[in-house]
PDB file of C-alpha atoms and ligand atoms in Angstrom:
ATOM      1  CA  UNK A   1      10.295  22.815  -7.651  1.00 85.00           C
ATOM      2  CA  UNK A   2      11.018  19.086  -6.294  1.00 91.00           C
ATOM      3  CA  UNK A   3      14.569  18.833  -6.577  1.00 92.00           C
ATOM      4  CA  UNK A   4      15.513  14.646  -5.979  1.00 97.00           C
ATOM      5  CA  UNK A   5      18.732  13.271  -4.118  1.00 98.00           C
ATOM      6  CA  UNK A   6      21.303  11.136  -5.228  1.00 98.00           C
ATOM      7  CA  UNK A   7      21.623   7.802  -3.053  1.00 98.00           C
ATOM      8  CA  UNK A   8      25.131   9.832  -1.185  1.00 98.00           C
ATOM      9  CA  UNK A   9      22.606  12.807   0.081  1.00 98.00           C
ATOM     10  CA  UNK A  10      20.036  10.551   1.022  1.00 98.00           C
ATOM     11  CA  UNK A  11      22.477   9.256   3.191  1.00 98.00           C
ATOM     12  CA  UNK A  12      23.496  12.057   5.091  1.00 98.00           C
ATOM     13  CA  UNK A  13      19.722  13.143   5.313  1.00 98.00           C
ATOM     14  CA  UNK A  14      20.143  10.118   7.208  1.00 98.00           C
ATOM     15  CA  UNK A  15      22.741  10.960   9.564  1.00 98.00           C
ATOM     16  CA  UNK A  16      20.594  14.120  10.367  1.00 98.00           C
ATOM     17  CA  UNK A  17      17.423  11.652  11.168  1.00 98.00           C
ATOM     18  CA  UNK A  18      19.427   9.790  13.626  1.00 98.00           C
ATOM     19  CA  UNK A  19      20.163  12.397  15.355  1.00 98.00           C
ATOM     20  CA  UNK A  20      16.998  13.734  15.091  1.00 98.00           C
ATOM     21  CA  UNK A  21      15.270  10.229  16.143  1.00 98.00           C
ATOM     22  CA  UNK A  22      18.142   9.806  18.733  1.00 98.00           C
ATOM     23  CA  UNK A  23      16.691  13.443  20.630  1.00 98.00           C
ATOM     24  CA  UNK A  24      13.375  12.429  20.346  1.00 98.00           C
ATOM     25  CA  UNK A  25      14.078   8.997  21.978  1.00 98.00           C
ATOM     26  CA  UNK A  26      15.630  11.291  25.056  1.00 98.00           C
ATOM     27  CA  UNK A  27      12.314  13.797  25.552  1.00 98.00           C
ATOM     28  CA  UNK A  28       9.978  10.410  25.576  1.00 98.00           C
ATOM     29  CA  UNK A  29      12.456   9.301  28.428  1.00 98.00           C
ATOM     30  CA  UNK A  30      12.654  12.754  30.526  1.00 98.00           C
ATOM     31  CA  UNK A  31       8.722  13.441  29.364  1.00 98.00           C
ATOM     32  CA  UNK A  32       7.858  12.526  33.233  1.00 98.00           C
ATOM     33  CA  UNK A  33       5.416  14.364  35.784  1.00 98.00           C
ATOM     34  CA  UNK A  34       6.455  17.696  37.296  1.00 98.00           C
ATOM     35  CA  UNK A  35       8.941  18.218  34.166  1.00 98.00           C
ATOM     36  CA  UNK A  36       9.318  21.601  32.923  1.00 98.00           C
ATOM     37  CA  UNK A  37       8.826  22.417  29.245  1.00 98.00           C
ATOM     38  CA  UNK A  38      11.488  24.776  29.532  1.00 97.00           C
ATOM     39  CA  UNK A  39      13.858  22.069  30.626  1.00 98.00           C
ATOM     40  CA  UNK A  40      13.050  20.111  27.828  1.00 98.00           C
ATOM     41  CA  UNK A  41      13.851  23.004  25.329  1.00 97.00           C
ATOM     42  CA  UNK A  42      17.186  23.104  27.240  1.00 97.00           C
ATOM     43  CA  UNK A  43      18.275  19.720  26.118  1.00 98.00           C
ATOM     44  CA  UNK A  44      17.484  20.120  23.139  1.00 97.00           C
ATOM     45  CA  UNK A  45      19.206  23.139  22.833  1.00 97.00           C
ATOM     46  CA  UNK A  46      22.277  21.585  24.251  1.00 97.00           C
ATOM     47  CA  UNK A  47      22.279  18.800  22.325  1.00 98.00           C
ATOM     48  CA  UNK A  48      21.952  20.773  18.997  1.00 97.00           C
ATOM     49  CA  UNK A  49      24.936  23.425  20.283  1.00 97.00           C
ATOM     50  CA  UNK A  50      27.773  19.603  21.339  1.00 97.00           C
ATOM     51  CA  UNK A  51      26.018  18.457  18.083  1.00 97.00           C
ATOM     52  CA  UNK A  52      27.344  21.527  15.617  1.00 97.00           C
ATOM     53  CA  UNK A  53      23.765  20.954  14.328  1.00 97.00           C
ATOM     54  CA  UNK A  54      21.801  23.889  13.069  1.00 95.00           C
ATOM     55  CA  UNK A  55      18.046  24.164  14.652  1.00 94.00           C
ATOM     56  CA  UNK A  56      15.885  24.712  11.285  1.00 93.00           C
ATOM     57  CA  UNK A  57      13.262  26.440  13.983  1.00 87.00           C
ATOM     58  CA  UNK A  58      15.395  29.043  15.477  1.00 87.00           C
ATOM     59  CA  UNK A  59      14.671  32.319  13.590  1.00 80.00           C
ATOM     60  CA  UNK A  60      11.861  30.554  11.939  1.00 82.00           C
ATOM     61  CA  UNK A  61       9.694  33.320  10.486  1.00 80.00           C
ATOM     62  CA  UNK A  62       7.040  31.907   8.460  1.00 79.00           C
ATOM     63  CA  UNK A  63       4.235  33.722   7.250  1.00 76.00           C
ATOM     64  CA  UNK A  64       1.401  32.623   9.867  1.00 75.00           C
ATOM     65  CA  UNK A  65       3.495  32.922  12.846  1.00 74.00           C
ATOM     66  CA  UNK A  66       4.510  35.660  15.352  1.00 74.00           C
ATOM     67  CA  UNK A  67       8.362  35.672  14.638  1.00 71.00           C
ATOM     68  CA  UNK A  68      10.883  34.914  14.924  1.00 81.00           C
ATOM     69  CA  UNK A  69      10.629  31.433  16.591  1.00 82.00           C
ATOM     70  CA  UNK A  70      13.162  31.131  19.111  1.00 85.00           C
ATOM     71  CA  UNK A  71      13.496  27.731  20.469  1.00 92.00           C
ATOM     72  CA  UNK A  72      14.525  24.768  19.080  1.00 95.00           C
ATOM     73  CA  UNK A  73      12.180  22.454  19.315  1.00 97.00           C
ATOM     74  CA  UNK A  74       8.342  22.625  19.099  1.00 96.00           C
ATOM     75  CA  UNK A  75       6.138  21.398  22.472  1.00 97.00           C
ATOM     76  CA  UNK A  76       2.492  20.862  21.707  1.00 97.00           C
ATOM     77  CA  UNK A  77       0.508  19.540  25.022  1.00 98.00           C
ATOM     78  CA  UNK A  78      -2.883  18.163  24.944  1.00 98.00           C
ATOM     79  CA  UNK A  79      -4.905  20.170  22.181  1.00 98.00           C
ATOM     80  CA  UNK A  80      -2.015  22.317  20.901  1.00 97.00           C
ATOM     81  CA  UNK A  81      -1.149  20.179  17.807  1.00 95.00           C
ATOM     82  CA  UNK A  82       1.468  22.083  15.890  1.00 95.00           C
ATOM     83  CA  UNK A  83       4.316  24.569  16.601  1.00 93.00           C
ATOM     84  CA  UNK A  84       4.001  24.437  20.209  1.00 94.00           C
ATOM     85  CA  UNK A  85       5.860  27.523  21.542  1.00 93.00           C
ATOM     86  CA  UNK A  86       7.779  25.791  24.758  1.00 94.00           C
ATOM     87  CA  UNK A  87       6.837  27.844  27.965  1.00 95.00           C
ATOM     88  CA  UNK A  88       6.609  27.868  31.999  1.00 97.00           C
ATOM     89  CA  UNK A  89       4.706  24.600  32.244  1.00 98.00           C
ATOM     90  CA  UNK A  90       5.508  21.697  34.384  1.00 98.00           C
ATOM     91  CA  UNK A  91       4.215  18.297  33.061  1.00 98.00           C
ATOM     92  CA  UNK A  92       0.871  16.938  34.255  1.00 98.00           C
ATOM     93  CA  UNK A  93      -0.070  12.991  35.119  1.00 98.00           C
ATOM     94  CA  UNK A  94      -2.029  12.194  31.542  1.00 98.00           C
ATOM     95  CA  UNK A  95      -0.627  15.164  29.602  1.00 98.00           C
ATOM     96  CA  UNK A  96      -0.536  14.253  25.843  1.00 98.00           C
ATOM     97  CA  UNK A  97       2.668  16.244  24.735  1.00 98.00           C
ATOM     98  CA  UNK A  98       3.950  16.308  20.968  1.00 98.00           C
ATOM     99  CA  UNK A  99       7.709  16.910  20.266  1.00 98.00           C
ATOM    100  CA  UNK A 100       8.642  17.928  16.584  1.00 98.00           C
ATOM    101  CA  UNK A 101      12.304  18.721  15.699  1.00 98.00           C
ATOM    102  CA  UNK A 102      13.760  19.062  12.572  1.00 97.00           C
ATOM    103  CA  UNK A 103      17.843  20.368  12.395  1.00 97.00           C
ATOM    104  CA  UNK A 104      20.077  20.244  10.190  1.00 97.00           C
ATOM    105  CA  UNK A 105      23.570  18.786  10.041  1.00 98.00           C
ATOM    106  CA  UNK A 106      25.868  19.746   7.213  1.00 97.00           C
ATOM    107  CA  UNK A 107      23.486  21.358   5.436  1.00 97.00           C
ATOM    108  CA  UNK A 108      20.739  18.312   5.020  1.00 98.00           C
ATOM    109  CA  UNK A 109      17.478  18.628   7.032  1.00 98.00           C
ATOM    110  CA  UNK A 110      15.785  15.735   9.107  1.00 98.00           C
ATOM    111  CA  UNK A 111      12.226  16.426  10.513  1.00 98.00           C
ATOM    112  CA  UNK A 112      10.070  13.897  12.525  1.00 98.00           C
ATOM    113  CA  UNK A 113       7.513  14.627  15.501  1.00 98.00           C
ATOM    114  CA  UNK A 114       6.442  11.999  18.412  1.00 98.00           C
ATOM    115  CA  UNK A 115       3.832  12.038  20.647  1.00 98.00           C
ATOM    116  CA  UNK A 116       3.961  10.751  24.478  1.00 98.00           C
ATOM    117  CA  UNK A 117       1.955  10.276  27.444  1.00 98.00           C
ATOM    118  CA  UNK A 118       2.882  11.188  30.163  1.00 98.00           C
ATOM    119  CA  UNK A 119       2.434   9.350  33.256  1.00 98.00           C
ATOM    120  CA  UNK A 120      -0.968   7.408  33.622  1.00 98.00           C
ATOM    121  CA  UNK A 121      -2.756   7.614  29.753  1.00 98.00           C
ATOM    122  CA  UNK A 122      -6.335   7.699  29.302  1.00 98.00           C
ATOM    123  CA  UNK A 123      -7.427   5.272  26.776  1.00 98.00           C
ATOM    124  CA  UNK A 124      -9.155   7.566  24.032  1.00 98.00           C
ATOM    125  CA  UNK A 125      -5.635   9.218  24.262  1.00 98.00           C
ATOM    126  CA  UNK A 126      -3.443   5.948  23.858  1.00 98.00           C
ATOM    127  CA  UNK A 127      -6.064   5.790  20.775  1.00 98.00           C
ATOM    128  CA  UNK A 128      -5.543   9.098  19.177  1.00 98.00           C
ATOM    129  CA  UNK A 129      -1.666   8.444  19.490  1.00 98.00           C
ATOM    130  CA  UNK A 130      -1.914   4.731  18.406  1.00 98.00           C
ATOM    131  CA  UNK A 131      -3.932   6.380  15.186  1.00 98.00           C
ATOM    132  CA  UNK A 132      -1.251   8.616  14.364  1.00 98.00           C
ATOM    133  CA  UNK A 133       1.210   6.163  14.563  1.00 98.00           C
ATOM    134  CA  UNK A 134      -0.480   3.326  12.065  1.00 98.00           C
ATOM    135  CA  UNK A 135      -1.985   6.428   9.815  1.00 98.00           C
ATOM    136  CA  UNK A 136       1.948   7.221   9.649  1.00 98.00           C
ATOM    137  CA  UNK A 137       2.882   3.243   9.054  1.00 98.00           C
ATOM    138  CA  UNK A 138       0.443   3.230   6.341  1.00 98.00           C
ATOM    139  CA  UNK A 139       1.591   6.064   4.349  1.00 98.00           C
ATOM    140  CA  UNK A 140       5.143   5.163   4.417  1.00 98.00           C
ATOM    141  CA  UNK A 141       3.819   1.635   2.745  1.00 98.00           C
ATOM    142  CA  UNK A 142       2.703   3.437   0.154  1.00 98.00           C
ATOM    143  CA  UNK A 143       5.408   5.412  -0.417  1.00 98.00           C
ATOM    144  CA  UNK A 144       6.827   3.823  -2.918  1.00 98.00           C
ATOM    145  CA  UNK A 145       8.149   5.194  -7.050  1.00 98.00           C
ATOM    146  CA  UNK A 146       5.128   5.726  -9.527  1.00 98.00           C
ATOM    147  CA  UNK A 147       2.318   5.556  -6.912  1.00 98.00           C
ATOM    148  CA  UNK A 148       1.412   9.452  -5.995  1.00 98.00           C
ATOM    149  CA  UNK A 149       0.765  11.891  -3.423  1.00 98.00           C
ATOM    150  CA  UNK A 150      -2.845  11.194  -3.366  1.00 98.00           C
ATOM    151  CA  UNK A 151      -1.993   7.060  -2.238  1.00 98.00           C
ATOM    152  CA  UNK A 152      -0.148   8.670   0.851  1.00 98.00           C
ATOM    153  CA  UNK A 153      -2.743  11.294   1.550  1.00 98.00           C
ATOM    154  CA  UNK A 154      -5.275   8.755   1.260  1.00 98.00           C
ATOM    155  CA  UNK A 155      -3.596   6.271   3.467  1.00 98.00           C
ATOM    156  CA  UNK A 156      -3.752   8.688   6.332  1.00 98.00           C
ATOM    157  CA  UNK A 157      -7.031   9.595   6.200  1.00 98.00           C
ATOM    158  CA  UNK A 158      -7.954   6.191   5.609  1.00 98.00           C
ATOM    159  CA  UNK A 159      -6.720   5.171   8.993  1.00 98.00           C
ATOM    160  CA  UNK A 160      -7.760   8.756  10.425  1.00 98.00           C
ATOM    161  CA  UNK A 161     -12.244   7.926   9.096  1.00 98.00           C
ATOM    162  CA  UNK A 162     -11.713   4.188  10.475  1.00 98.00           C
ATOM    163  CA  UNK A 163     -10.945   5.113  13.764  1.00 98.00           C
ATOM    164  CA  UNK A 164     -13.923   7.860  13.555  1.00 98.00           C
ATOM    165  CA  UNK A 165     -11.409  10.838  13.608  1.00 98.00           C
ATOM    166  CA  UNK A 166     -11.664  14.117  11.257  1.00 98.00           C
ATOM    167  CA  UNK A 167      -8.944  15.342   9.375  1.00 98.00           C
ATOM    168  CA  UNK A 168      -7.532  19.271   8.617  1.00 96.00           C
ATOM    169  CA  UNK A 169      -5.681  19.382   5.550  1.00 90.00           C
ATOM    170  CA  UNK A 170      -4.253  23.406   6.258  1.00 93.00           C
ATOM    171  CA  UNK A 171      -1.430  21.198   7.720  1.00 95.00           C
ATOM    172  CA  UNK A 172       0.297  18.171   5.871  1.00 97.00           C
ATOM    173  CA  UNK A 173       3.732  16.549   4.834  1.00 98.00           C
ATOM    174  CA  UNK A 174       6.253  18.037   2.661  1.00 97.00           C
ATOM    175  CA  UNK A 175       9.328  17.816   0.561  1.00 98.00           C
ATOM    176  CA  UNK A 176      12.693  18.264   2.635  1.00 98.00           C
ATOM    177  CA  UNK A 177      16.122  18.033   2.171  1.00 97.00           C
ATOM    178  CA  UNK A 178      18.486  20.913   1.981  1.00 96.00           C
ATOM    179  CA  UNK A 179      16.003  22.780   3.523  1.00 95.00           C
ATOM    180  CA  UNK A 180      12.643  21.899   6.633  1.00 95.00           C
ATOM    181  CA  UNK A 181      10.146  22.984   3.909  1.00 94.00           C
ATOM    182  CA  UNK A 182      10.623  22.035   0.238  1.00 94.00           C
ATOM    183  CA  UNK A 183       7.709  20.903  -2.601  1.00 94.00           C
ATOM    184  CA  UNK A 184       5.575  19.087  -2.700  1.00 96.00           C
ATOM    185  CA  UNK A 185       3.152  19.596  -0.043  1.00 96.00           C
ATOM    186  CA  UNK A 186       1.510  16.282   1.207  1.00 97.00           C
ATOM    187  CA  UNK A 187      -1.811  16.905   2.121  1.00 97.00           C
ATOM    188  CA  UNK A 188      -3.319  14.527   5.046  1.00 98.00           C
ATOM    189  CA  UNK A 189      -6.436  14.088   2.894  1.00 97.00           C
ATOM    190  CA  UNK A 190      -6.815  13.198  -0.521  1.00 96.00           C
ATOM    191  CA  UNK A 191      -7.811  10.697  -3.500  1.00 97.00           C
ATOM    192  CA  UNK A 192      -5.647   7.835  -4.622  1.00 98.00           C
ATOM    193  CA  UNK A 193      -3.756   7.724  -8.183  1.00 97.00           C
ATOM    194  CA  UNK A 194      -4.059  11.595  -8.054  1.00 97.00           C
ATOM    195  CA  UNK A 195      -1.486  13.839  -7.407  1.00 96.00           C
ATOM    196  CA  UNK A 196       2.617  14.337  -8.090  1.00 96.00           C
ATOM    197  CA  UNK A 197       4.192  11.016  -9.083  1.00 97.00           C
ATOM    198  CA  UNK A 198       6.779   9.583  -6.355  1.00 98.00           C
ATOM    199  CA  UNK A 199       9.813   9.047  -7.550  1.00 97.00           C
ATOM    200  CA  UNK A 200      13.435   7.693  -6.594  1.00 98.00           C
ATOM    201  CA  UNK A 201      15.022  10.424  -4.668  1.00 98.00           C
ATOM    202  CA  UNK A 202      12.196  12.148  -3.904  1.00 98.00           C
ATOM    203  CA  UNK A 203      12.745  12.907   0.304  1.00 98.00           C
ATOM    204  CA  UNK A 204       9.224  13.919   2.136  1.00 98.00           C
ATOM    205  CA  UNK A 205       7.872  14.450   6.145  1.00 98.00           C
ATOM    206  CA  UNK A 206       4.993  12.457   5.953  1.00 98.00           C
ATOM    207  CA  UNK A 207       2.992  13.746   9.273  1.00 98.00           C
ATOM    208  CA  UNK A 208      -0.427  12.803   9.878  1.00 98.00           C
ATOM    209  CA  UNK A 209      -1.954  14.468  13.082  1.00 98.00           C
ATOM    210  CA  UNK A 210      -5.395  14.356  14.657  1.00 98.00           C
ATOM    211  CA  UNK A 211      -7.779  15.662  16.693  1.00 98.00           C
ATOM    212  CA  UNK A 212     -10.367  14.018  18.629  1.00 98.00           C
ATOM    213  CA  UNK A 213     -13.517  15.458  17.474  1.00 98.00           C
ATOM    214  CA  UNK A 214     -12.955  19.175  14.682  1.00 98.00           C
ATOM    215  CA  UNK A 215     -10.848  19.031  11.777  1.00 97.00           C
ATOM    216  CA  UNK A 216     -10.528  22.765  12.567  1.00 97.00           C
ATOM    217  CA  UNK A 217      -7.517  24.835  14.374  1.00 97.00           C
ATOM    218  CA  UNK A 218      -6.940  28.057  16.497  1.00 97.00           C
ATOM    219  CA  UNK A 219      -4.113  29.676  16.456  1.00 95.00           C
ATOM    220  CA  UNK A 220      -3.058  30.891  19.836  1.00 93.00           C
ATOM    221  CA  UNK A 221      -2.510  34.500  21.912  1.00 91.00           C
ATOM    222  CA  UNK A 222       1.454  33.328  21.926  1.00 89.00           C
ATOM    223  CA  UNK A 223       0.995  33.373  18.077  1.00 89.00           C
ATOM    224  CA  UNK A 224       2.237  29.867  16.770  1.00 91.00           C
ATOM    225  CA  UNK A 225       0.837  27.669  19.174  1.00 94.00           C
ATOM    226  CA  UNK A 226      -1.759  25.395  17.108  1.00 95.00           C
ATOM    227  CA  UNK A 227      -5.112  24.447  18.661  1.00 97.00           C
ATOM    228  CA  UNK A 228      -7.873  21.742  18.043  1.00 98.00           C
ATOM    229  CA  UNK A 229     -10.501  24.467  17.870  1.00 98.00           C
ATOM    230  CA  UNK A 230     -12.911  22.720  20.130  1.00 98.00           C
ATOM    231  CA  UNK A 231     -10.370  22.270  22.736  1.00 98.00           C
ATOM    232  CA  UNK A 232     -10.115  18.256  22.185  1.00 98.00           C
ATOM    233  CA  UNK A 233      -6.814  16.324  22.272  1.00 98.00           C
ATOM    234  CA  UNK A 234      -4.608  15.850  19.420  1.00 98.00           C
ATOM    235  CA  UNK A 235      -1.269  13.847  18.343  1.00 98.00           C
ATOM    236  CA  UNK A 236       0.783  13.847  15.521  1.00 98.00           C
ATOM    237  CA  UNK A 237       3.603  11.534  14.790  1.00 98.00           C
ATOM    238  CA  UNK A 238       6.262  12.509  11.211  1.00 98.00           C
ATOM    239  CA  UNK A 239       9.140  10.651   9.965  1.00 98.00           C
ATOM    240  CA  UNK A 240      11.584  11.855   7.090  1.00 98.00           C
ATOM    241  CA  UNK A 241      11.046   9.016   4.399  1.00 98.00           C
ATOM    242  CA  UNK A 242      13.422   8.617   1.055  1.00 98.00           C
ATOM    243  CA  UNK A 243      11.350   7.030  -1.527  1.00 98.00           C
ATOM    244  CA  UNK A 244      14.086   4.674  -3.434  1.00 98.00           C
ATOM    245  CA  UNK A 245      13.939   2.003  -5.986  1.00 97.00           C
ATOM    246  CA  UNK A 246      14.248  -0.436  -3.301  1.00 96.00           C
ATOM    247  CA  UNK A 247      10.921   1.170  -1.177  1.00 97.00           C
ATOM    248  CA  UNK A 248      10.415   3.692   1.312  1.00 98.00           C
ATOM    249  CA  UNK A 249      13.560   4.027   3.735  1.00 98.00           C
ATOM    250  CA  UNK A 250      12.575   6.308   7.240  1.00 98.00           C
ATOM    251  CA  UNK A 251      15.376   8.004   7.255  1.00 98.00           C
ATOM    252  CA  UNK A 252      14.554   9.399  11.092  1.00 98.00           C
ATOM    253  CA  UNK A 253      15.018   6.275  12.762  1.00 94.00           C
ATOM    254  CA  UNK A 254      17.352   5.928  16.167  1.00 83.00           C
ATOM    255  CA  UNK A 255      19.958   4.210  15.021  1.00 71.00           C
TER     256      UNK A 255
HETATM  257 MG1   MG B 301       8.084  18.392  12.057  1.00 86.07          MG
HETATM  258 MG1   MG B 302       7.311  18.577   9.013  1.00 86.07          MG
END
């Protein structure tokens, strides 16, 4: 069931994304060689506990992972892509690494993932990142009341084909709001003018993410660790987006 929010909840989704975007903004900063993934969990951890905020990943025991999660954010380096299980690993010079948080404050959910390099990037990696990153831009355009879910999915795979990258569609967008996972699911593939109807109220992650070279995923040995099967890089980059009568607002902006 899509349940839509009045103009008042949307606003305090948006307080959530701040905070959200604000704790993002601080692991891009401390994302630096020689940093432990472990220490990065730690802030976040922290910052969730001064916050009052309630980590929508602890506990997390969904039905294809090993639960329940317990950390608070998700750390996904090089070809992990999703639900990266934070462990004993100190930060490399080129490292692709993939932060996705989602909390909520008050009872209203914020989600949104970023991916960094860190230290010196290789090109094709700036490129897979700088993908993500327009593939998310474009969606959001198109996010907008009576176009559908297909125009987003579409959008992202749009950008995803023009820069020559595959796309898996196990793993998409989705509704959000009092709670991380709510209908509809946003596929990263799809046709335009088909789909669920966007409406005002209507509050969505829309997350494209990429591998180089397989649209297909591993899952592994930790048990919710995401892999680009062939071993190939990945990034992924999500914002929380209202749609409203006035176009799509990002609600997971630093503010
Ligand atoms: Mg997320
Ligand atoms: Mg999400």
């Amino acid at each position: 069931m899509v349940e839509l929010k009045s103009a008042a909840e949307i606003a305090r989704m948006r307080v959530t994304g701040e905070f959200v975007a604000n704790v993002l903004a601080e692991l891009r900063d401390r994302a630096r060689i020689g940093v432990n993934l472990l220490e990065l969990e730690a802030h976040v951890r922290e910052r969730i506990r001064e916050r009052g905020a309630v980590s929508c990943y602890w506990d997390y025991s969904p039905s294809f992972g090993r639960g329940p999660f317990r950390n608070t954010v998700c750390l996904s380096v090089n070809d992990a892509v999703l639900h990266g299980l934070p462990f004993d690993y100190a930060l490399r010079d080129g490292d692709v690494l993939t932060a996705d948080l989602a909390v909520g404050i008050d009872g209203w959910v914020a989600d949104s993932a970023t991916t960094v390099i860190v230290g010196t990037p290789a090109p094709a990696d700036s490129r897979l990142v700088r993908a993500t990153e327009e593939a998310l831009e474009a969606a959001i355009s198109v996010a907008l009341p009576g176009n559908r879910i297909g125009d987003i999915s579409a959008a992202i795979a749009g950008v995803a084909h023009a820069y020559g990258y595959p796309v898996n569609t196990e793993f998409g967008g989705h509704g959000l709001g009092r709670t991380m996972h709510e209908d509809p699911h946003i596929p990263n593939h799809g046709r335009p003018g088909r789909g669920y109807t966007l409406r005002p109220g209507l509050t969505i992650a829309i997350e494209p993410w990429f591998a180089r070279t397989t649209d297909r995923i591993i899952t592994d040995p930790d048990g919710w660790t995401i892999r680009s099967a062939d071993g190939s890089r990945t990034a992924h980059s999500e914002h929380t987006v209202a749609i409203t009568e006035a176009g799509p607002q990002v609600l997971t902006r630093a503010a």
